[in-house]
Amino acid sequence: MSEKEKIKKIYQKKIQSLIKLNKAYFQKDNPIIADSEYDELKKELSSYIEKYPYLKQIKNLDTIVGSKPSKKFKKIKHTKPMLSLSNAFEKNDMIDFKKKIKNFLNVPTELELSSEPKIDGISASLRYENGKFTYGLSRGDGLFGEDITANLATIEEIPKNIPSAPNVLEVRGEVYIGKKDFEKIKDKFANPRNAAGGSLRQKDSKETKKIPLKFFAYGIGEISSSIFKKQSELLSQLKNWGFPINSKCTVIKTIDEIQDNHRELESLRSNLDYDVDGIVYKINNITFQERLGSTSNSPRWAIAYKFSSSKASSKIKDIVIQVGRTGAITPVAKIDPVTVGGVVISNATLHNEDEINRKDIRVGDIVKIQRAGDVIPQVLSVDKSKRLKTSKKFIFPNKCLCGFPIKKEISMTTKKTDAVRRCSRGYDCDFTAKEKLKHIVAKDSLDIEGLGKKVIDNFWDLNLVRTPADIFRLNYKKIEGLEGWGKLSVKNLKNAISNSKKIVLNRFIYSIGIRHIGQENAKILAGFFKTHKKFSELFNLKKRRYILTNLYDLDGIGETQVKSIEDFFSNQKNTDIIQSLMNSLNIEDFQIINKKGKLSNKNIMFTGGFNKMSRSEAKALAEENGAKILGSVSKKLNYLVVGNSKPTKRKIEKAKELNINLLSEEKWYDLLNR
Ligand code: IVH
């Protein structure tokens, strides 16, 4: 090899590692080496080019989006949270979405929907004051965004001055990179979305400017004077103000139209210059949007109907079982690896025993696999014509991986046998315990970055963690020596763990993973307990009994939840584990947002259906006016609002016995409007 060739080779190798490091940082937000080492490598590459200019022809260093983006963007609170969307995958999900909304609003007619392609990019919020672009934020965690103003300002499609805008205007939309533009830089990023995200998070906006980013507006945040009655009008106004609006946005109504629309855009998809991963449907009427409001994560008035992603065929090599954090047993098909939508798949979920029986899925079968977005790939159907005569029906195991018998339970609400089998040993089952740990460190729980599922598996195998409290006494010396870990990543992990110690009560309650206690129920419980001290009373048998009877008063907490809490805390191992975890944490009191209103300090309960709105909306309205909604009739109740349609007699009688004010629907509106 000539000297020149040798140098070329070294240069190429170094360039490859720079690209790898960029990927680790931009896409995974997980730097492999220290900043100083990174800078060293860049310097070295520059000096190579200076010395041997011919290297530029191989790869010009300048074209590599290289200068390290800083993680230290200023954080700014969103004036209105940037929520995410719930997903629909099939027609039935859309039917459900429409039905729920009709029930909530209690309206008889079909509602108009604004249909908008779901651009697969990075969302951003742009703030204009007196018509001038003042700052722009990334979504961040939805409550706080990163100040990426300088980078957003490099996007030509984003107007910088809007003379006719209201005094305060916040425009929300998606930053993306065109597929053609992506072609030019594709060796540096896995896909266009990552390219857009990476460029937006560059510290040096000159680097961002080199990437042709684009923008589609789809909504607003704060606005000083709102004049819109419909989402579709809002889109037209945004267009008039100079924002790009996707040309495929339309207004439709029926399920058939939704399905046609879906098929149409899906067929156009590959010809568009941007990635779309579905269609966002929004209730077009803004008053209805306001009445519907949001749950903790997503608005009730919108949904993302994802495209049914790619399908592929493969052979089932084996069927194994997996244990979830609640002990639920899920059968999983191990298949011959196959690429579905660009990702290699070797496992697919079979959901439960009934599903296997219904589809008669067997080991050795050739099956059709589907992968939709970030959900687990699933087995759609079996090609029975390819089945061997010798194939045998799959017999579902009757033991958990831990060896304990697994049973189907009878649901308390439906009184039917569950489709799912469970291992009921909780922390005593190693397989369940490991999943519980994964839940505790996850984003909605303690949110420990760097401690993902794979890391938990690894740490578990090495006996570094067994219970949640072990997370706070990790052997970092040992971790530092593990493959894939270094000084910097251990330091990051240490920081993330230390930061996770401060946690609000509702998040804590959710994170300990009591069955049937999701984020919403955890909030209701936190509102009841208020402090971790009070919550700790659940550890005491006598106090627990008393608390449990009181929990029935909470709206949203029923027999299923109370029984589940009782089971959880009657287990000595659970209480030991949770007490020990609590000792490692700094649990903050639940912040009661004391809504001051006409109904402050009033306890209300609703029974029966109403004429003008649904019970859910009535409850939401009462809460907005400061009231607390109770779930059972007790002395604490101030009003029982009785609707026309099928109110519960027992509740009315009990309320009368206790001398509680009974209100008709009309009287209830009077009370609100007083
Ligand atoms: S509306 C509260 N409309 O999808 C409403 N989102 O999974 C929230 N997205 O974070 C967003 N196109 O980044 C909306 N036409 C569209 C959208 C859209 C793409 C993205 C957005 C959001 C994510 C939600």
XYZ file of C-alpha atoms and ligand atoms in Angstrom:
698
model
C 0.000 0.000 0.000
C 1.360 3.425 -0.925
C 1.855 6.095 1.743
C -1.010 8.091 0.238
C -3.353 5.137 0.429
C -2.366 4.463 4.028
C -3.215 8.031 4.995
C -6.488 7.813 3.112
C -7.363 4.693 5.054
C -6.579 6.233 8.436
C -8.560 9.328 7.542
C -11.538 7.274 6.439
C -11.479 5.293 9.653
C -11.403 8.430 11.764
C -14.225 9.977 9.777
C -16.261 6.831 10.379
C -15.759 7.097 14.124
C -16.737 10.770 14.065
C -19.970 9.837 12.300
C -20.578 7.109 14.858
C -20.043 9.562 17.728
C -22.380 12.084 16.117
C -25.030 9.434 15.803
C -24.656 8.440 19.451
C -25.054 12.040 20.467
C -27.732 13.299 18.082
C -29.954 10.283 17.845
C -29.514 8.569 21.137
C -28.580 11.586 23.207
C -26.008 9.339 24.749
C -22.402 10.500 24.231
C -19.888 7.671 24.173
C -16.837 9.780 24.929
C -15.999 12.981 26.788
C -16.414 16.350 25.062
C -12.664 16.912 25.162
C -11.920 13.640 23.360
C -14.496 14.517 20.720
C -12.945 17.913 20.119
C -9.538 16.271 19.963
C -10.721 13.979 17.170
C -12.146 16.896 15.191
C -8.923 18.853 15.580
C -6.934 15.878 14.418
C -9.098 15.492 11.329
C -8.728 19.191 10.484
C -4.967 18.943 10.697
C -5.044 15.924 8.367
C -6.926 17.983 5.785
C -4.563 20.897 6.165
C -1.616 18.599 5.612
C -3.133 16.420 2.885
C -5.726 18.526 1.017
C -6.542 15.620 -1.320
C -8.418 14.031 1.585
C -11.150 16.608 1.069
C -12.249 14.647 -1.964
C -12.945 11.565 0.109
C -15.061 13.392 2.618
C -15.087 17.053 3.368
C -15.076 17.482 7.111
C -17.265 20.569 6.823
C -20.121 18.555 5.416
C -20.318 16.451 8.539
C -22.736 18.040 10.970
C -20.094 17.883 13.527
C -19.814 20.583 16.083
C -21.274 19.130 19.150
C -24.751 20.312 20.020
C -24.896 21.546 23.554
C -27.249 19.926 25.986
C -27.391 23.220 27.751
C -30.169 25.059 25.971
C -32.066 27.343 28.272
C -35.324 25.783 29.439
C -38.483 27.885 29.116
C -41.930 26.965 30.389
C -44.540 26.515 27.679
C -47.412 28.946 28.225
C -49.689 26.046 27.358
C -48.378 22.474 27.638
C -47.428 20.725 24.415
C -49.373 17.501 24.700
C -48.981 14.365 22.664
C -51.692 12.412 20.881
C -53.323 9.101 21.578
C -53.123 6.603 18.737
C -55.602 4.669 16.635
C -54.484 1.721 14.532
C -57.685 0.453 12.973
C -61.235 1.367 12.032
C -62.607 0.222 15.386
C -60.308 2.592 17.263
C -61.720 5.462 15.194
C -65.293 4.299 15.831
C -64.463 4.296 19.552
C -62.911 7.754 19.362
C -66.027 9.192 17.720
C -68.364 7.370 20.091
C -66.555 8.573 23.218
C -66.685 12.159 22.006
C -70.364 11.976 21.111
C -71.085 10.549 24.561
C -68.981 13.138 26.339
C -70.609 16.055 24.558
C -73.994 14.355 24.496
C -74.658 15.459 20.917
C -76.742 13.423 18.464
C -75.109 14.432 15.172
C -71.907 13.425 13.390
C -69.163 15.902 14.153
C -66.850 17.508 11.621
C -63.225 16.447 11.773
C -60.193 18.347 10.572
C -58.004 15.775 8.866
C -54.273 16.586 8.770
C -51.343 14.431 7.648
C -49.191 13.529 10.633
C -45.752 14.749 9.628
C -42.994 12.672 11.152
C -40.680 15.450 12.277
C -39.929 17.418 15.416
C -42.516 19.695 16.989
C -41.749 23.292 17.833
C -43.563 26.259 19.315
C -42.947 29.751 17.890
C -43.816 32.851 19.894
C -44.595 36.183 18.243
C -44.994 39.371 20.252
C -46.366 42.401 18.422
C -45.838 40.511 15.185
C -42.145 39.783 15.793
C -40.701 36.309 16.202
C -39.412 36.516 19.791
C -38.491 32.973 20.690
C -39.002 29.346 19.716
C -39.019 26.208 21.841
C -38.688 22.495 21.330
C -41.389 20.292 22.858
C -39.048 19.128 25.641
C -41.042 17.249 28.238
C -44.241 18.984 27.174
C -44.161 21.465 30.068
C -40.702 22.978 29.556
C -39.118 23.340 26.135
C -35.570 24.148 25.096
C -34.854 27.592 23.770
C -33.827 26.825 20.165
C -34.730 30.272 18.798
C -31.518 30.794 16.809
C -31.869 27.450 15.070
C -35.543 27.925 14.262
C -34.721 31.353 12.868
C -32.565 29.690 10.184
C -35.688 28.085 8.694
C -36.708 30.188 5.726
C -40.301 28.975 5.731
C -40.868 30.391 9.217
C -42.020 34.049 9.008
C -40.022 36.438 11.182
C -42.476 39.353 11.006
C -46.248 39.107 10.861
C -47.671 42.660 10.793
C -51.292 41.506 11.089
C -50.749 39.063 13.972
C -52.426 39.572 17.353
C -50.161 40.990 20.118
C -49.340 37.545 21.391
C -49.353 34.601 19.048
C -47.833 31.177 19.506
C -47.745 28.915 16.491
C -47.110 25.208 16.801
C -46.014 22.902 14.072
C -43.609 20.322 12.805
C -40.033 20.922 11.658
C -38.931 18.378 9.077
C -36.424 17.746 6.341
C -37.515 16.900 2.800
C -36.724 13.393 1.570
C -34.685 14.773 -1.343
C -32.658 17.033 0.918
C -32.140 14.133 3.285
C -30.539 12.115 0.473
C -27.618 14.552 0.522
C -26.808 14.002 4.190
C -28.110 10.516 4.748
C -24.829 8.939 5.756
C -24.860 11.003 8.913
C -28.319 10.167 10.212
C -30.546 7.118 10.462
C -33.604 8.856 9.016
C -35.020 12.303 8.167
C -36.609 12.693 11.597
C -33.279 12.214 13.345
C -31.661 14.605 10.915
C -34.223 17.291 11.754
C -33.894 16.647 15.493
C -30.115 16.666 15.387
C -29.948 19.891 13.399
C -32.447 21.636 15.646
C -30.369 20.830 18.691
C -27.101 22.202 17.325
C -25.512 24.743 19.598
C -24.085 26.592 16.627
C -26.925 27.841 14.446
C -24.499 28.207 11.532
C -24.429 24.408 11.471
C -28.217 24.302 11.470
C -28.362 26.725 8.586
C -26.502 24.259 6.390
C -29.420 21.830 6.675
C -32.510 22.813 4.662
C -35.151 22.438 7.356
C -38.819 23.052 6.583
C -41.956 23.689 8.609
C -45.681 22.905 8.625
C -47.927 24.760 11.086
C -50.860 22.847 12.621
C -52.000 24.702 15.718
C -51.599 27.474 18.247
C -50.580 27.866 21.865
C -51.231 31.175 23.617
C -53.066 33.821 21.593
C -54.164 37.269 22.822
C -57.374 37.412 20.847
C -58.888 34.325 19.373
C -61.320 34.606 16.540
C -61.549 31.048 15.344
C -64.603 28.883 15.510
C -63.074 25.982 13.646
C -59.709 24.256 13.377
C -59.972 24.520 9.580
C -60.409 28.316 9.889
C -57.364 28.428 12.129
C -55.318 26.640 9.463
C -56.440 29.138 6.800
C -55.532 32.042 9.053
C -52.094 30.541 9.732
C -51.663 30.314 5.977
C -52.627 33.988 5.608
C -50.040 34.899 8.213
C -47.426 33.231 6.016
C -47.028 29.764 7.508
C -46.825 26.677 5.311
C -49.926 24.522 5.802
C -49.995 20.993 4.476
C -51.995 20.903 1.249
C -53.587 17.545 2.118
C -55.578 18.960 5.063
C -59.349 18.528 4.639
C -62.573 18.438 6.637
C -64.580 15.204 6.774
C -67.218 13.516 8.926
C -68.130 9.857 8.634
C -66.205 6.671 9.355
C -66.387 5.772 5.654
C -64.807 9.088 4.761
C -62.114 8.489 7.374
C -61.335 5.092 5.866
C -61.286 6.427 2.267
C -59.127 9.334 3.312
C -56.748 6.973 5.065
C -56.364 4.693 2.066
C -55.850 7.645 -0.240
C -53.084 9.299 1.737
C -51.441 5.951 2.382
C -51.232 5.321 -1.348
C -49.757 8.786 -1.954
C -47.341 8.428 0.912
C -44.270 7.267 -0.958
C -44.607 10.120 -3.484
C -44.629 12.874 -0.860
C -41.384 14.698 -0.144
C -41.824 14.284 3.626
C -42.432 11.331 5.912
C -45.964 10.929 7.206
C -46.830 8.206 9.677
C -50.584 8.651 9.815
C -53.379 11.200 9.880
C -54.289 13.445 12.804
C -58.048 13.874 13.260
C -59.216 16.841 15.304
C -62.755 17.826 16.243
C -63.199 20.829 13.965
C -65.434 22.878 16.266
C -63.206 24.810 18.719
C -65.958 25.192 21.334
C -66.299 21.428 21.367
C -62.506 21.116 21.669
C -62.617 23.355 24.729
C -65.484 21.397 26.266
C -63.644 18.125 25.691
C -60.366 19.309 27.258
C -57.466 16.935 27.876
C -56.391 14.024 30.025
C -52.926 14.252 31.577
C -51.137 13.372 28.331
C -53.331 14.107 25.376
C -56.341 16.112 24.251
C -59.660 14.251 24.099
C -60.499 16.049 20.866
C -57.705 14.671 18.694
C -56.241 11.336 17.715
C -53.438 10.102 15.464
C -54.670 7.346 13.152
C -51.442 5.582 12.228
C -50.845 3.939 8.890
C -50.865 0.181 9.014
C -47.208 -0.272 8.579
C -45.373 -2.862 6.618
C -46.169 -6.535 6.729
C -43.916 -9.522 6.094
C -43.956 -13.308 6.241
C -41.807 -15.501 8.415
C -41.687 -18.862 10.161
C -42.418 -19.423 13.859
C -39.411 -21.189 15.370
C -40.817 -21.355 18.871
C -43.513 -19.964 21.138
C -42.313 -18.773 24.530
C -43.911 -16.840 27.362
C -42.998 -13.469 28.802
C -43.944 -12.183 32.227
C -45.122 -8.592 32.648
C -44.833 -6.361 35.708
C -48.300 -7.332 36.927
C -47.494 -11.004 36.427
C -49.477 -11.121 33.173
C -48.223 -13.878 30.900
C -47.857 -12.959 27.222
C -47.049 -15.575 24.612
C -44.400 -14.474 22.128
C -43.536 -16.038 18.779
C -39.828 -16.399 18.066
C -39.593 -16.065 14.303
C -36.909 -16.306 11.661
C -35.537 -12.735 11.492
C -37.293 -10.684 8.829
C -37.157 -6.992 7.889
C -40.443 -5.160 8.398
C -40.469 -1.484 7.456
C -36.706 -1.195 7.727
C -36.388 -2.897 11.109
C -35.269 -6.476 11.707
C -37.873 -8.355 13.715
C -37.339 -11.691 15.456
C -40.172 -11.619 18.029
C -43.894 -11.007 17.602
C -46.576 -10.886 20.264
C -49.394 -13.412 20.266
C -51.357 -11.416 22.898
C -52.897 -14.268 24.929
C -54.015 -17.863 24.983
C -57.415 -17.143 23.390
C -55.731 -15.404 20.461
C -53.493 -18.428 19.832
C -56.518 -20.732 19.934
C -58.651 -18.486 17.747
C -56.016 -18.240 15.037
C -54.722 -21.771 15.735
C -51.128 -20.583 15.730
C -48.509 -23.347 15.952
C -44.751 -23.743 16.078
C -43.470 -24.237 12.513
C -46.248 -22.129 10.930
C -45.607 -19.549 8.225
C -47.265 -16.373 9.487
C -47.892 -12.803 8.414
C -46.268 -10.215 10.726
C -47.208 -6.557 11.078
C -45.320 -3.715 12.716
C -47.132 -0.417 13.347
C -45.078 2.522 14.563
C -43.561 1.972 17.961
C -45.920 -0.842 18.966
C -44.742 -4.432 19.350
C -44.912 -6.435 16.092
C -47.828 -8.848 15.981
C -48.818 -12.024 14.184
C -51.732 -11.247 11.882
C -52.570 -14.582 10.286
C -51.375 -18.105 9.586
C -50.821 -19.491 6.109
C -52.389 -22.885 6.743
C -51.637 -24.122 3.211
C -47.959 -24.215 4.166
C -48.514 -26.150 7.397
C -46.833 -29.559 7.756
C -49.036 -32.572 8.472
C -46.945 -33.336 11.525
C -47.665 -29.948 13.137
C -49.231 -30.036 16.601
C -51.616 -27.701 18.357
C -49.855 -25.376 20.791
C -50.501 -26.200 24.405
C -50.353 -23.146 26.618
C -48.013 -23.603 29.584
C -49.635 -23.749 32.994
C -46.555 -22.544 34.856
C -44.777 -19.201 35.003
C -41.084 -19.017 34.111
C -40.502 -19.080 37.873
C -42.261 -22.437 38.090
C -45.365 -21.202 39.908
C -48.808 -22.160 38.497
C -50.412 -19.436 36.385
C -54.144 -18.822 36.561
C -56.874 -16.865 34.856
C -58.684 -14.516 37.199
C -62.335 -13.558 37.235
C -62.857 -9.866 36.557
C -64.630 -8.066 39.367
C -66.507 -5.720 37.066
C -67.560 -8.047 34.255
C -67.572 -11.270 36.337
C -66.041 -12.964 33.299
C -62.867 -15.027 33.202
C -59.864 -12.959 32.113
C -58.203 -13.770 28.784
C -54.825 -13.365 30.458
C -53.100 -15.832 32.755
C -51.064 -14.439 35.610
C -48.333 -15.321 38.026
C -49.481 -13.914 41.352
C -46.175 -13.957 43.235
C -45.242 -10.314 42.635
C -41.717 -9.537 43.851
C -41.267 -13.203 44.796
C -41.186 -14.054 41.096
C -37.838 -12.973 39.653
C -39.362 -12.431 36.229
C -42.138 -10.171 37.515
C -39.715 -8.346 39.820
C -37.409 -7.473 36.916
C -40.331 -5.996 34.953
C -41.426 -3.999 37.996
C -37.957 -2.471 38.068
C -38.258 -1.514 34.406
C -41.552 0.213 35.170
C -40.111 2.104 38.119
C -37.276 3.641 36.090
C -39.447 4.412 33.035
C -40.262 7.873 31.696
C -43.593 8.368 33.477
C -42.216 6.998 36.749
C -38.793 7.928 38.177
C -37.635 8.802 34.651
C -34.019 7.701 34.966
C -32.277 8.371 31.677
C -29.657 5.775 30.845
C -31.393 3.064 32.881
C -33.519 1.506 30.169
C -34.908 -1.988 29.811
C -31.727 -3.503 28.404
C -29.618 -1.999 31.180
C -31.984 -3.363 33.843
C -31.731 -6.833 32.239
C -27.971 -6.539 32.269
C -27.749 -5.240 35.856
C -30.188 -7.906 36.991
C -28.105 -10.694 35.470
C -25.046 -9.298 37.221
C -26.945 -9.174 40.515
C -26.520 -5.400 40.739
C -30.248 -4.793 41.297
C -33.044 -6.855 42.788
C -35.382 -4.294 44.352
C -36.080 -0.616 43.568
C -33.981 0.628 46.490
C -30.945 -1.129 44.961
C -30.991 1.520 42.235
C -29.828 4.006 44.844
C -26.910 1.902 46.027
C -25.447 0.735 42.739
C -21.862 -0.434 42.611
C -20.568 2.173 40.170
C -17.013 0.836 40.319
C -18.272 -2.464 38.942
C -20.413 -0.754 36.302
C -17.495 1.323 35.078
C -15.690 -1.870 34.181
C -18.599 -3.304 32.193
C -18.587 -3.429 28.435
C -20.287 -0.415 26.892
C -19.763 1.713 30.018
C -17.135 4.350 30.646
C -16.400 7.150 33.092
C -18.702 9.593 31.329
C -21.700 7.295 30.972
C -21.392 6.235 34.616
C -21.245 9.884 35.647
C -24.396 10.567 33.603
C -26.155 7.608 35.178
C -25.177 8.728 38.680
C -26.578 12.187 37.971
C -29.789 10.849 36.482
C -30.342 8.596 39.513
C -29.600 11.371 41.933
C -32.017 13.718 40.117
C -34.760 11.120 40.178
C -34.884 11.121 43.975
C -37.065 14.186 44.074
C -40.488 13.044 43.007
C -44.057 14.242 43.522
C -46.460 11.973 45.356
C -48.713 11.154 42.385
C -45.761 10.112 40.238
C -44.417 8.032 43.100
C -47.742 6.236 43.581
C -47.879 5.489 39.867
C -44.295 4.276 39.768
C -44.659 1.593 42.436
C -46.860 -0.222 39.955
C -49.964 -1.243 41.915
C -52.193 -3.081 39.480
C -55.146 -0.979 38.241
C -53.470 2.240 39.414
C -52.484 4.141 36.284
C -51.467 7.792 36.071
C -54.997 9.152 36.467
C -55.832 6.990 39.476
C -52.459 7.796 41.021
C -53.390 11.480 40.825
C -56.751 10.850 42.484
C -55.042 8.909 45.276
C -52.359 11.582 45.703
C -55.134 14.166 46.027
C -56.533 12.072 48.848
C -53.293 11.317 50.719
C -51.608 14.667 49.963
C -48.361 13.738 51.796
C -46.116 10.687 51.730
C -46.502 10.450 55.495
C -50.221 9.946 55.181
C -49.639 7.500 52.329
C -47.324 5.491 54.600
C -50.283 4.770 56.866
C -51.183 2.096 54.311
C -48.355 0.045 55.810
C -50.260 -0.197 59.090
C -53.011 -2.836 59.094
C -55.464 -0.941 61.293
C -55.018 2.387 59.561
C -55.113 0.674 56.181
C -58.563 -0.754 56.849
C -59.872 2.668 57.696
C -58.224 4.298 54.683
C -59.544 1.671 52.288
C -63.143 2.309 53.305
C -62.584 6.007 52.697
C -61.138 5.397 49.256
C -64.563 4.365 47.994
C -65.549 8.028 48.349
C -63.179 8.992 45.554
C -64.669 9.342 42.127
C -62.794 7.030 39.775
C -61.704 4.614 42.516
C -63.919 1.561 42.713
C -63.916 -1.943 44.109
C -61.297 -3.192 41.632
C -58.818 -0.483 42.652
C -59.480 -0.732 46.391
C -59.061 -4.513 46.304
C -55.844 -4.148 44.341
C -54.427 -1.621 46.832
C -55.440 -3.913 49.673
C -53.737 -6.923 48.060
C -50.614 -4.919 47.372
C -50.173 -3.634 50.906
C -51.218 -6.873 52.636
C -48.103 -8.421 51.149
C -45.237 -7.985 53.609
C -42.592 -8.217 50.893
C -44.250 -5.375 48.958
C -44.436 -3.129 51.996
C -40.784 -3.818 52.894
C -39.716 -3.018 49.349
C -41.780 0.162 49.098
C -40.744 1.386 52.556
C -37.128 0.900 51.700
C -37.623 2.728 48.389
C -39.349 5.599 50.186
C -36.311 5.956 52.455
C -34.160 6.581 49.383
C -36.497 9.173 47.891
C -37.491 12.713 48.630
C -41.231 12.580 47.984
C -42.889 15.944 47.606
C -46.449 16.629 48.718
C -49.131 16.535 46.079
C -49.590 20.011 44.726
C -53.255 20.612 44.986
C -54.216 23.046 42.327
C -56.748 24.803 44.453
C -59.130 25.888 41.782
C -60.981 28.810 43.255
C -64.469 28.967 41.924
C -68.138 29.073 42.710
C -67.964 25.542 44.001
C -64.745 25.712 46.075
C -64.897 23.402 49.085
C -68.053 21.730 47.800
C -68.343 17.972 47.384
C -70.568 16.929 44.520
C -71.794 13.667 43.143
C -73.725 12.949 39.967
C -76.150 10.155 39.246
C -78.137 9.360 36.097
C -77.803 10.816 32.604
C -78.392 14.462 31.715
C -80.034 16.176 28.761
C -77.580 18.926 27.921
C -74.252 17.211 28.507
C -72.712 13.914 29.517
C -71.920 13.072 33.109
C -68.185 13.205 32.329
C -68.530 16.761 31.100
C -70.659 17.720 34.104
C -67.927 16.385 36.388
C -65.202 18.216 34.474
C -67.225 21.449 34.741
C -67.743 21.005 38.468
C -64.017 20.437 38.965
C -63.174 23.475 36.908
C -65.335 25.499 39.281
C -63.415 24.212 42.286
C -65.641 21.318 43.383
C -64.478 17.891 44.466
C -66.279 14.932 42.917
C -67.112 12.106 45.295
C -67.666 8.509 44.272
C -70.137 7.516 46.982
C -72.834 9.121 49.128
C -71.541 10.095 52.553
C -71.986 12.855 55.097
C -69.240 14.799 53.341
C -71.394 15.249 50.264
C -72.904 18.726 49.708
C -74.941 18.087 46.556
C -76.246 15.051 44.750
C -77.151 16.069 41.218
C -79.839 13.759 39.853
C -80.193 13.412 36.088
C -83.402 12.360 34.316
C -82.152 9.204 32.789
C -81.858 6.196 35.107
C -80.514 7.719 38.335
C -79.590 5.174 41.037
C -82.450 4.944 43.540
C -80.219 3.662 46.324
C -78.020 6.766 46.096
C -81.011 9.112 46.210
C -82.465 7.335 49.230
C -79.186 7.384 51.107
C -78.734 11.085 50.324
C -82.217 11.813 51.625
C -81.444 9.891 54.803
C -78.355 12.006 55.337
C -80.204 15.233 54.552
C -78.069 16.041 51.544
C -79.171 18.629 48.993
C -80.643 16.991 45.895
C -80.404 19.016 42.675
C -82.176 18.474 39.369
C -80.265 19.098 36.127
C -81.871 22.564 35.831
C -81.018 23.490 39.445
C -77.462 22.333 38.831
C -77.072 24.756 35.923
C -78.581 27.503 38.101
C -75.954 26.760 40.724
C -73.194 26.999 38.111
C -74.505 30.231 36.589
C -75.287 31.972 39.819
S -51.575 18.200 17.053
C -52.484 18.823 21.307
N -51.314 18.035 14.473
O -47.510 14.458 16.327
C -52.243 18.453 19.913
N -49.619 17.059 15.822
O -47.964 12.463 18.612
C -50.914 17.880 19.665
N -47.773 16.057 14.593
O -46.065 16.087 19.076
C -50.404 17.894 18.337
N -48.521 16.536 12.575
O -45.142 16.578 16.762
C -50.786 17.729 15.657
N -51.212 17.986 12.177
C -50.673 17.692 13.343
C -49.433 17.007 13.468
C -48.942 16.697 14.742
C -47.544 15.979 13.274
C -46.895 15.519 15.653
C -46.532 16.506 16.738
C -46.981 15.898 18.031
C -47.097 14.460 17.670
C -48.135 13.805 18.543
